[in-house]
Amino acid sequence: MKSISLLRLGFISVFIVMFSSCIKDQCIQTYSYYLPVYKTTAEVRANIKSNAPRKMENTGKIYIYGRYIFLNEMDKGIHIIDNSNPASPQKIAFVDIPGNIDMAVKGNTLYADAFSDLIVLDITNPLQVSLKKIIEGVFPNRIYNNWFVQDTSKVLTDWVRRDTTVQMDCGGGGFFGFSTMKADAIAFNNNSTGGPQSSGNNSPFGMGGSMARFSILNNHLYTVTTADLNVFSITDPVNPVFNKTVPIGWNIETIYPFRDRLFIGSTSGMFIFSVADPNIPVQIGRFEHARSCDPVVADDVNAFITLRSGTECEGFSNQLDIVNVQNPATPAFVKTYGMSNPHGLSKDGDRLLICDGKAGLKIYDASNVQDLRLLYTVTDIETYDVIAWKGIALVVAKGGLYQYDYTNPLAVKLLSKMEIAL
Amino acid sequence: MRKILLMTGLLVCFYSTDLFSQSQPVPAKKKNTRFRSYNSLVLLTGQQTVSGGIQSVNGIEWNSFFAGAGIGFDFYRAGTTPLFLDLRKSFGKGKSQVFVYGDIGYNFTWPGNGIYYYGSNDKPNLNGGLYTDIGLGYQKGIGRNDALVFSAGYTYKTFTEYITAYPLCLIGYPCEPFQSEILYKLNRLSFKIGWRF
């Protein structure tokens, strides 16, 4: 009897081992990746002009000049919007500029980046924008997500989304969960050639607002890269002359001009540069803060810095810091106000407008920085950047470009909304 | 087919020594219908994975048929809770019987449970899927109504894992999250030992 039991046990063990080796799991991964589309330099340059308006999909920085709004479409170009009537803005043209993220306008001249080049456009007639000059190689090579390196012999003009399904190695689940074989599904199966930037969240940064990386002060164009401040003379607007690069540090994010100073935001602090000699910016002060993204605006007395957390910002702070910059050599901390997830901000006299992410647009009375008073909150929109301009707030938010009349900050009125496809 | 043959062989191990060796089957005067509860520990083996679970199946027995509902915990690769219908048919009379069974239902996933992790911002997100189990069993009566139950079968579960990873963005812009979904189709052998009352 005992031998029968042992025999039975042996059979069972053999069956288990044999059978288990026959069993296979299937793990099927579905994901999207982006393929780059290239054109020759000649093809690209021939198309840098006013073309038909197109749908706004993945908008970036925004700039107001006169009655026009210039709105960047990430890596593709610039929408030109006639905002003569803020209650009914009209798209009138689209300028194709592959690799474009930043811009600035002086008079009838628009400066924009196109990957590593600076291009100069005549916008006297927005319906007939023309390319005036290209200064090549003044910006460092672009860095893409997923370590994509572009073919530098051609111009990257678009990304084509591809959806794919692959069979991946399931690895082993181990013995009752104890396993060292949990492979990185993405690391081993990600065929993405990089890129970014499909039509997900918009990335709104305001030129002329607090999240800009291009800025014009009198006859000079200042641009920041992740590490440097570049100076261009634009005394002759259509013939900018590259003057100088000033190394600053790492993770430089934004530049904001005020009088003869430049306020430069980085993830670790705010730098104050004097441009008393506009060709030679000199760092005259620095205010350090917790690691975070930090758009900044300033006036004669104070700098207003929003710090936000998030993956790209690394930090954990969500707040508004006010710093007294009357003595720029020793910026003095004034006060911190708690926020939800603040992004861009704008100041118009005593009114301080803050895009607080999903918490909406907040309008404060900032006449006493020791006691900011919240006057109004525009809710139900996820806000990224704002330009406050003559009683009208131009707000880039998820799904749309909104304009609000805040002349009476206790009764803010929505003037218009332009849809941004998500 | 090969799997079924192999499983049949496994059951013969029990059946040949107990069921056929019964010299004096005990005639039992059964009620036509009765409540039954099967409660089992489960050993699950599959591709480079050995895991386990527990199950409770409760239902009504009618002559040689049984229909019930089952619930359990299945720890194979990712913890799930299968909720299923169970049908079984017994063969033979007396205290030792062979039975076949089939289950079909849905695997519910557990919140916060996931397989792959890519950083502090990644939230595991699993969605449940199909659960099936078919097999052969042997039950040996103990006492008046209880029985020790063994079974072996093939069980299949699916679930989907949704992954959102945020690539490090070096230039300060919001990065497009990388989104992916993985459909797991898991083939396992199940070996159960349990108690029926």
CSV table of N, CA and C in Angstrom, one decimal, chain A residues 4 8 11-12 15-16 18-20 22-32 61 101-102 143 145-146 168-176 181-186 190 196-198 200-201 203 205 213 226 251 311-312, chain B residues 2-4 6-7 9-10 13-14 17-18 43 45-52 76-77 115-118 121 154 163 165-176 178-189 191:
chain,number,residue,atom,x,y,z
A,4,ILE,N,2.3,1.9,-3.3
A,4,ILE,CA,1.3,2.5,-4.2
A,4,ILE,C,1.3,4.0,-4.0
A,8,ARG,N,2.1,6.8,-6.7
A,8,ARG,CA,1.1,7.8,-7.0
A,8,ARG,C,1.7,9.2,-6.9
A,11,PHE,N,4.1,9.9,-9.7
A,11,PHE,CA,3.3,10.2,-10.9
A,11,PHE,C,2.9,11.7,-10.9
A,12,ILE,N,2.3,12.1,-9.8
A,12,ILE,CA,1.8,13.4,-9.7
A,12,ILE,C,2.9,14.4,-9.9
A,15,PHE,N,3.9,14.6,-13.6
A,15,PHE,CA,2.9,15.3,-14.3
A,15,PHE,C,3.0,16.8,-14.2
A,16,ILE,N,3.2,17.2,-12.9
A,16,ILE,CA,3.2,18.6,-12.7
A,16,ILE,C,4.4,19.2,-13.4
A,18,MET,N,6.0,18.0,-16.0
A,18,MET,CA,5.9,17.9,-17.5
A,18,MET,C,4.9,18.9,-18.0
A,19,PHE,N,3.8,19.0,-17.2
A,19,PHE,CA,2.7,19.9,-17.7
A,19,PHE,C,3.1,21.3,-17.6
A,20,SER,N,3.8,21.7,-16.5
A,20,SER,CA,4.1,23.1,-16.3
A,20,SER,C,5.0,23.6,-17.5
A,22,CYS,N,4.8,22.8,-20.4
A,22,CYS,CA,4.0,23.0,-21.7
A,22,CYS,C,3.2,24.3,-21.6
A,23,ILE,N,3.1,24.8,-20.4
A,23,ILE,CA,2.2,26.0,-20.3
A,23,ILE,C,3.0,27.2,-20.5
A,24,LYS,N,2.4,28.1,-21.4
A,24,LYS,CA,3.1,29.4,-21.7
A,24,LYS,C,2.1,30.5,-21.5
A,25,ASP,N,2.5,31.6,-20.9
A,25,ASP,CA,1.7,32.7,-20.8
A,25,ASP,C,1.9,33.6,-22.0
A,26,GLN,N,0.9,34.4,-22.2
A,26,GLN,CA,1.0,35.4,-23.3
A,26,GLN,C,0.9,36.8,-22.7
A,27,CYS,N,1.8,37.7,-23.1
A,27,CYS,CA,1.7,39.1,-22.6
A,27,CYS,C,1.8,39.9,-23.9
A,28,ILE,N,0.7,40.7,-24.1
A,28,ILE,CA,0.6,41.4,-25.4
A,28,ILE,C,0.5,42.9,-25.1
A,29,GLN,N,1.5,43.6,-25.5
A,29,GLN,CA,1.7,45.0,-25.2
A,29,GLN,C,1.2,45.9,-26.3
A,30,THR,N,0.4,46.9,-26.0
A,30,THR,CA,-0.1,47.8,-27.1
A,30,THR,C,0.4,49.2,-26.6
A,31,TYR,N,1.0,49.9,-27.5
A,31,TYR,CA,1.5,51.2,-27.2
A,31,TYR,C,1.6,52.0,-28.5
A,32,SER,N,1.9,53.3,-28.4
A,32,SER,CA,2.1,54.2,-29.5
A,32,SER,C,3.5,54.7,-29.5
A,61,LYS,N,3.7,78.3,-26.5
A,61,LYS,CA,3.8,79.7,-26.0
A,61,LYS,C,2.9,80.7,-26.7
A,101,ILE,N,9.4,76.6,-30.9
A,101,ILE,CA,8.8,76.6,-29.6
A,101,ILE,C,8.6,78.0,-29.0
A,102,ASP,N,9.6,78.9,-29.3
A,102,ASP,CA,9.7,80.2,-28.7
A,102,ASP,C,9.5,81.3,-29.8
A,143,ILE,N,16.8,68.6,-27.3
A,143,ILE,CA,16.8,67.3,-26.6
A,143,ILE,C,15.4,66.8,-26.5
A,145,ASN,N,12.5,63.7,-25.7
A,145,ASN,CA,12.2,62.6,-24.8
A,145,ASN,C,12.7,61.3,-25.3
A,146,ASN,N,12.9,60.4,-24.5
A,146,ASN,CA,13.3,59.0,-24.9
A,146,ASN,C,14.6,59.0,-25.6
A,168,MET,N,5.2,40.4,-25.9
A,168,MET,CA,6.4,40.6,-25.1
A,168,MET,C,6.7,39.4,-24.2
A,169,ASP,N,7.9,39.4,-23.7
A,169,ASP,CA,8.3,38.3,-22.8
A,169,ASP,C,7.6,38.5,-21.5
A,170,CYS,N,6.9,37.6,-21.0
A,170,CYS,CA,6.2,37.7,-19.7
A,170,CYS,C,7.1,37.6,-18.6
A,171,GLY,N,8.3,37.1,-18.8
A,171,GLY,CA,9.2,36.9,-17.7
A,171,GLY,C,8.6,35.8,-16.8
A,172,GLY,N,9.1,35.7,-15.6
A,172,GLY,CA,8.6,34.7,-14.6
A,172,GLY,C,7.9,35.4,-13.4
A,173,GLY,N,6.9,34.8,-12.9
A,173,GLY,CA,6.3,35.3,-11.8
A,173,GLY,C,6.9,34.8,-10.5
A,174,GLY,N,7.9,33.9,-10.6
A,174,GLY,CA,8.6,33.4,-9.4
A,174,GLY,C,7.8,32.4,-8.6
A,175,PHE,N,8.3,32.1,-7.5
A,175,PHE,CA,7.7,31.1,-6.6
A,175,PHE,C,6.9,31.8,-5.5
A,176,PHE,N,5.6,31.8,-5.7
A,176,PHE,CA,4.7,32.5,-4.7
A,176,PHE,C,5.1,34.0,-4.6
A,181,MET,N,12.7,38.3,-11.8
A,181,MET,CA,12.6,38.3,-13.2
A,181,MET,C,11.6,39.3,-13.7
A,182,LYS,N,11.1,40.2,-12.9
A,182,LYS,CA,10.1,41.1,-13.4
A,182,LYS,C,10.8,42.2,-14.3
A,183,ALA,N,10.9,41.8,-15.6
A,183,ALA,CA,11.6,42.7,-16.6
A,183,ALA,C,10.9,44.0,-16.7
A,184,ASP,N,11.6,45.0,-17.2
A,184,ASP,CA,11.0,46.3,-17.5
A,184,ASP,C,10.3,46.2,-18.8
A,185,ALA,N,9.0,46.2,-18.8
A,185,ALA,CA,8.2,46.0,-20.0
A,185,ALA,C,8.5,47.2,-21.0
A,186,ILE,N,8.6,48.3,-20.5
A,186,ILE,CA,8.8,49.5,-21.4
A,186,ILE,C,10.2,49.5,-21.9
A,190,ASN,N,10.0,49.1,-25.7
A,190,ASN,CA,9.7,50.4,-26.3
A,190,ASN,C,10.4,50.7,-27.5
A,196,PRO,N,7.6,63.1,-29.0
A,196,PRO,CA,7.0,63.6,-28.0
A,196,PRO,C,5.6,63.9,-28.3
A,197,GLN,N,5.1,64.3,-27.7
A,197,GLN,CA,4.4,65.5,-28.0
A,197,GLN,C,3.2,65.2,-28.9
A,198,SER,N,2.5,64.2,-28.7
A,198,SER,CA,1.3,64.0,-29.4
A,198,SER,C,0.3,65.0,-28.9
A,200,GLY,N,-1.6,65.3,-26.4
A,200,GLY,CA,-2.1,65.1,-25.1
A,200,GLY,C,-2.2,66.5,-24.4
A,201,ASN,N,-1.7,66.6,-23.2
A,201,ASN,CA,-1.7,67.9,-22.6
A,201,ASN,C,-1.1,69.0,-23.4
A,203,SER,N,1.1,72.3,-23.8
A,203,SER,CA,2.2,72.8,-23.1
A,203,SER,C,2.2,74.3,-23.3
A,205,PHE,N,3.1,78.0,-22.8
A,205,PHE,CA,4.1,78.9,-22.2
A,205,PHE,C,3.9,80.3,-22.8
A,213,ARG,N,10.9,82.0,-23.0
A,213,ARG,CA,12.3,81.8,-23.0
A,213,ARG,C,12.9,82.7,-24.0
A,226,THR,N,18.7,75.8,-21.8
A,226,THR,CA,18.7,75.1,-20.4
A,226,THR,C,19.8,75.6,-19.6
A,251,ASN,N,19.1,73.8,-15.9
A,251,ASN,CA,17.7,73.8,-15.8
A,251,ASN,C,17.1,75.2,-15.8
A,311,THR,N,6.3,65.9,-12.3
A,311,THR,CA,7.3,65.1,-12.8
A,311,THR,C,8.5,65.9,-13.4
A,312,GLU,N,8.1,66.8,-14.2
A,312,GLU,CA,9.2,67.5,-14.9
A,312,GLU,C,9.8,68.6,-14.0
B,2,ARG,N,-3.7,17.2,-25.7
B,2,ARG,CA,-2.6,16.6,-24.9
B,2,ARG,C,-2.7,16.9,-23.4
B,3,LYS,N,-3.2,18.1,-23.1
B,3,LYS,CA,-3.4,18.5,-21.7
B,3,LYS,C,-4.5,17.7,-21.1
B,4,ILE,N,-5.5,17.4,-21.8
B,4,ILE,CA,-6.7,16.6,-21.3
B,4,ILE,C,-6.2,15.2,-21.0
B,6,LEU,N,-3.2,14.2,-20.4
B,6,LEU,CA,-2.3,14.2,-19.2
B,6,LEU,C,-3.1,14.3,-17.9
B,7,MET,N,-4.1,15.2,-17.9
B,7,MET,CA,-4.9,15.3,-16.7
B,7,MET,C,-5.7,14.1,-16.4
B,9,GLY,N,-4.7,11.2,-17.0
B,9,GLY,CA,-3.7,10.3,-16.4
B,9,GLY,C,-3.5,10.6,-14.9
B,10,LEU,N,-3.5,11.9,-14.6
B,10,LEU,CA,-3.2,12.3,-13.2
B,10,LEU,C,-4.4,11.8,-12.3
B,13,CYS,N,-4.4,8.2,-11.2
B,13,CYS,CA,-3.6,7.9,-10.0
B,13,CYS,C,-4.4,7.7,-8.8
B,14,PHE,N,-5.4,8.6,-8.6
B,14,PHE,CA,-6.3,8.4,-7.5
B,14,PHE,C,-7.3,7.4,-7.7
B,17,THR,N,-6.6,3.4,-7.5
B,17,THR,CA,-6.3,2.8,-6.3
B,17,THR,C,-7.5,2.8,-5.3
B,18,ASP,N,-8.4,3.8,-5.5
B,18,ASP,CA,-9.5,3.9,-4.5
B,18,ASP,C,-10.8,3.5,-5.1
B,43,LEU,N,-3.1,25.1,-5.9
B,43,LEU,CA,-1.7,25.2,-6.3
B,43,LEU,C,-1.8,25.6,-7.8
B,45,THR,N,0.4,26.4,-11.3
B,45,THR,CA,1.7,26.4,-11.9
B,45,THR,C,1.6,26.8,-13.3
B,46,GLY,N,2.6,27.6,-13.8
B,46,GLY,CA,2.6,28.0,-15.2
B,46,GLY,C,4.0,28.4,-15.6
B,47,GLN,N,4.1,29.3,-16.5
B,47,GLN,CA,5.4,29.6,-17.1
B,47,GLN,C,6.3,30.3,-16.0
B,48,GLN,N,7.3,29.6,-15.6
B,48,GLN,CA,8.2,30.1,-14.6
B,48,GLN,C,7.6,30.7,-13.4
B,49,THR,N,6.4,30.1,-13.1
B,49,THR,CA,5.6,30.7,-12.0
B,49,THR,C,4.9,29.6,-11.2
B,50,VAL,N,5.1,29.7,-9.9
B,50,VAL,CA,4.3,28.8,-9.1
B,50,VAL,C,3.6,29.7,-8.0
B,51,SER,N,2.3,29.5,-7.9
B,51,SER,CA,1.6,30.3,-7.0
B,51,SER,C,0.4,29.6,-6.4
B,52,GLY,N,-0.4,30.3,-5.8
B,52,GLY,CA,-1.5,29.6,-5.2
B,52,GLY,C,-2.8,30.4,-5.0
B,76,TYR,N,-1.7,34.3,-8.6
B,76,TYR,CA,-0.8,34.1,-9.8
B,76,TYR,C,-0.4,35.4,-10.5
B,77,ARG,N,0.8,35.7,-10.5
B,77,ARG,CA,1.4,37.0,-11.1
B,77,ARG,C,0.8,38.2,-10.5
B,115,ILE,N,2.1,45.0,-11.7
B,115,ILE,CA,3.2,44.2,-12.0
B,115,ILE,C,4.5,45.0,-12.2
B,116,TYR,N,4.3,46.0,-13.0
B,116,TYR,CA,5.5,46.8,-13.4
B,116,TYR,C,5.5,48.2,-12.7
B,117,TYR,N,6.6,48.7,-12.3
B,117,TYR,CA,6.7,50.0,-11.7
B,117,TYR,C,7.8,50.7,-12.3
B,118,TYR,N,7.6,52.0,-12.5
B,118,TYR,CA,8.6,52.8,-13.2
B,118,TYR,C,9.0,54.0,-12.4
B,121,ASN,N,5.8,58.2,-9.7
B,121,ASN,CA,4.7,58.8,-10.3
B,121,ASN,C,3.8,57.8,-11.0
B,154,TYR,N,-7.1,22.7,-15.9
B,154,TYR,CA,-6.4,23.8,-16.6
B,154,TYR,C,-7.2,25.1,-16.4
B,163,ILE,N,-0.2,51.1,-18.1
B,163,ILE,CA,1.0,51.8,-17.5
B,163,ILE,C,1.1,53.2,-18.1
B,165,ALA,N,4.0,56.1,-17.9
B,165,ALA,CA,5.3,56.4,-17.4
B,165,ALA,C,5.6,57.8,-17.9
B,166,TYR,N,6.3,58.6,-17.0
B,166,TYR,CA,6.6,60.0,-17.4
B,166,TYR,C,8.1,60.1,-17.6
B,167,PRO,N,8.5,60.2,-18.9
B,167,PRO,CA,9.9,60.3,-19.2
B,167,PRO,C,10.5,61.6,-18.6
B,168,LEU,N,11.7,61.5,-18.2
B,168,LEU,CA,12.3,62.7,-17.6
B,168,LEU,C,12.5,63.8,-18.7
B,169,CYS,N,12.0,64.9,-18.5
B,169,CYS,CA,12.0,66.0,-19.5
B,169,CYS,C,13.1,67.0,-19.1
B,170,LEU,N,14.0,67.1,-20.0
B,170,LEU,CA,15.2,67.9,-19.7
B,170,LEU,C,15.1,69.4,-19.9
B,171,ILE,N,14.1,69.8,-20.7
B,171,ILE,CA,14.1,71.2,-21.0
B,171,ILE,C,13.0,71.9,-20.3
B,172,GLY,N,12.4,71.3,-19.3
B,172,GLY,CA,11.4,72.0,-18.5
B,172,GLY,C,10.0,72.1,-19.0
B,173,TYR,N,9.8,71.4,-20.1
B,173,TYR,CA,8.4,71.4,-20.6
B,173,TYR,C,7.7,70.1,-20.1
B,174,PRO,N,6.3,70.3,-20.1
B,174,PRO,CA,5.6,69.1,-19.7
B,174,PRO,C,5.9,68.0,-20.8
B,175,CYS,N,6.1,66.8,-20.3
B,175,CYS,CA,6.4,65.7,-21.2
B,175,CYS,C,5.2,64.9,-21.5
B,176,GLU,N,5.2,64.4,-22.7
B,176,GLU,CA,4.0,63.5,-23.0
B,176,GLU,C,4.2,62.2,-22.3
B,178,PHE,N,4.2,58.4,-21.5
B,178,PHE,CA,4.2,57.2,-22.3
B,178,PHE,C,3.2,56.2,-21.8
B,179,GLN,N,2.2,55.9,-22.7
B,179,GLN,CA,1.1,55.1,-22.2
B,179,GLN,C,1.1,53.7,-22.9
B,180,SER,N,0.9,52.7,-22.2
B,180,SER,CA,1.0,51.4,-22.7
B,180,SER,C,0.0,50.5,-22.0
B,181,GLU,N,-0.5,49.5,-22.7
B,181,GLU,CA,-1.3,48.5,-21.9
B,181,GLU,C,-0.8,47.1,-22.3
B,182,ILE,N,-0.9,46.3,-21.3
B,182,ILE,CA,-0.4,44.9,-21.5
B,182,ILE,C,-1.5,44.0,-21.1
B,183,LEU,N,-1.9,43.2,-22.1
B,183,LEU,CA,-2.9,42.2,-21.8
B,183,LEU,C,-2.2,40.8,-21.5
B,184,TYR,N,-2.5,40.4,-20.3
B,184,TYR,CA,-1.9,39.1,-19.8
B,184,TYR,C,-2.9,38.0,-20.0
B,185,LYS,N,-2.5,37.0,-20.7
B,185,LYS,CA,-3.3,35.8,-20.9
B,185,LYS,C,-2.5,34.6,-20.3
B,186,LEU,N,-3.0,34.2,-19.1
B,186,LEU,CA,-2.2,33.4,-18.3
B,186,LEU,C,-2.8,31.9,-18.3
B,187,ASN,N,-2.0,31.0,-18.7
B,187,ASN,CA,-2.4,29.6,-18.7
B,187,ASN,C,-1.8,28.9,-17.6
B,188,ARG,N,-2.6,28.2,-16.8
B,188,ARG,CA,-2.0,27.6,-15.6
B,188,ARG,C,-2.6,26.2,-15.4
B,189,LEU,N,-1.9,25.4,-14.7
B,189,LEU,CA,-2.5,24.2,-14.2
B,189,LEU,C,-2.9,24.4,-12.8
B,191,PHE,N,-4.1,22.6,-9.2
B,191,PHE,CA,-4.2,21.4,-8.4
B,191,PHE,C,-4.9,21.8,-7.1
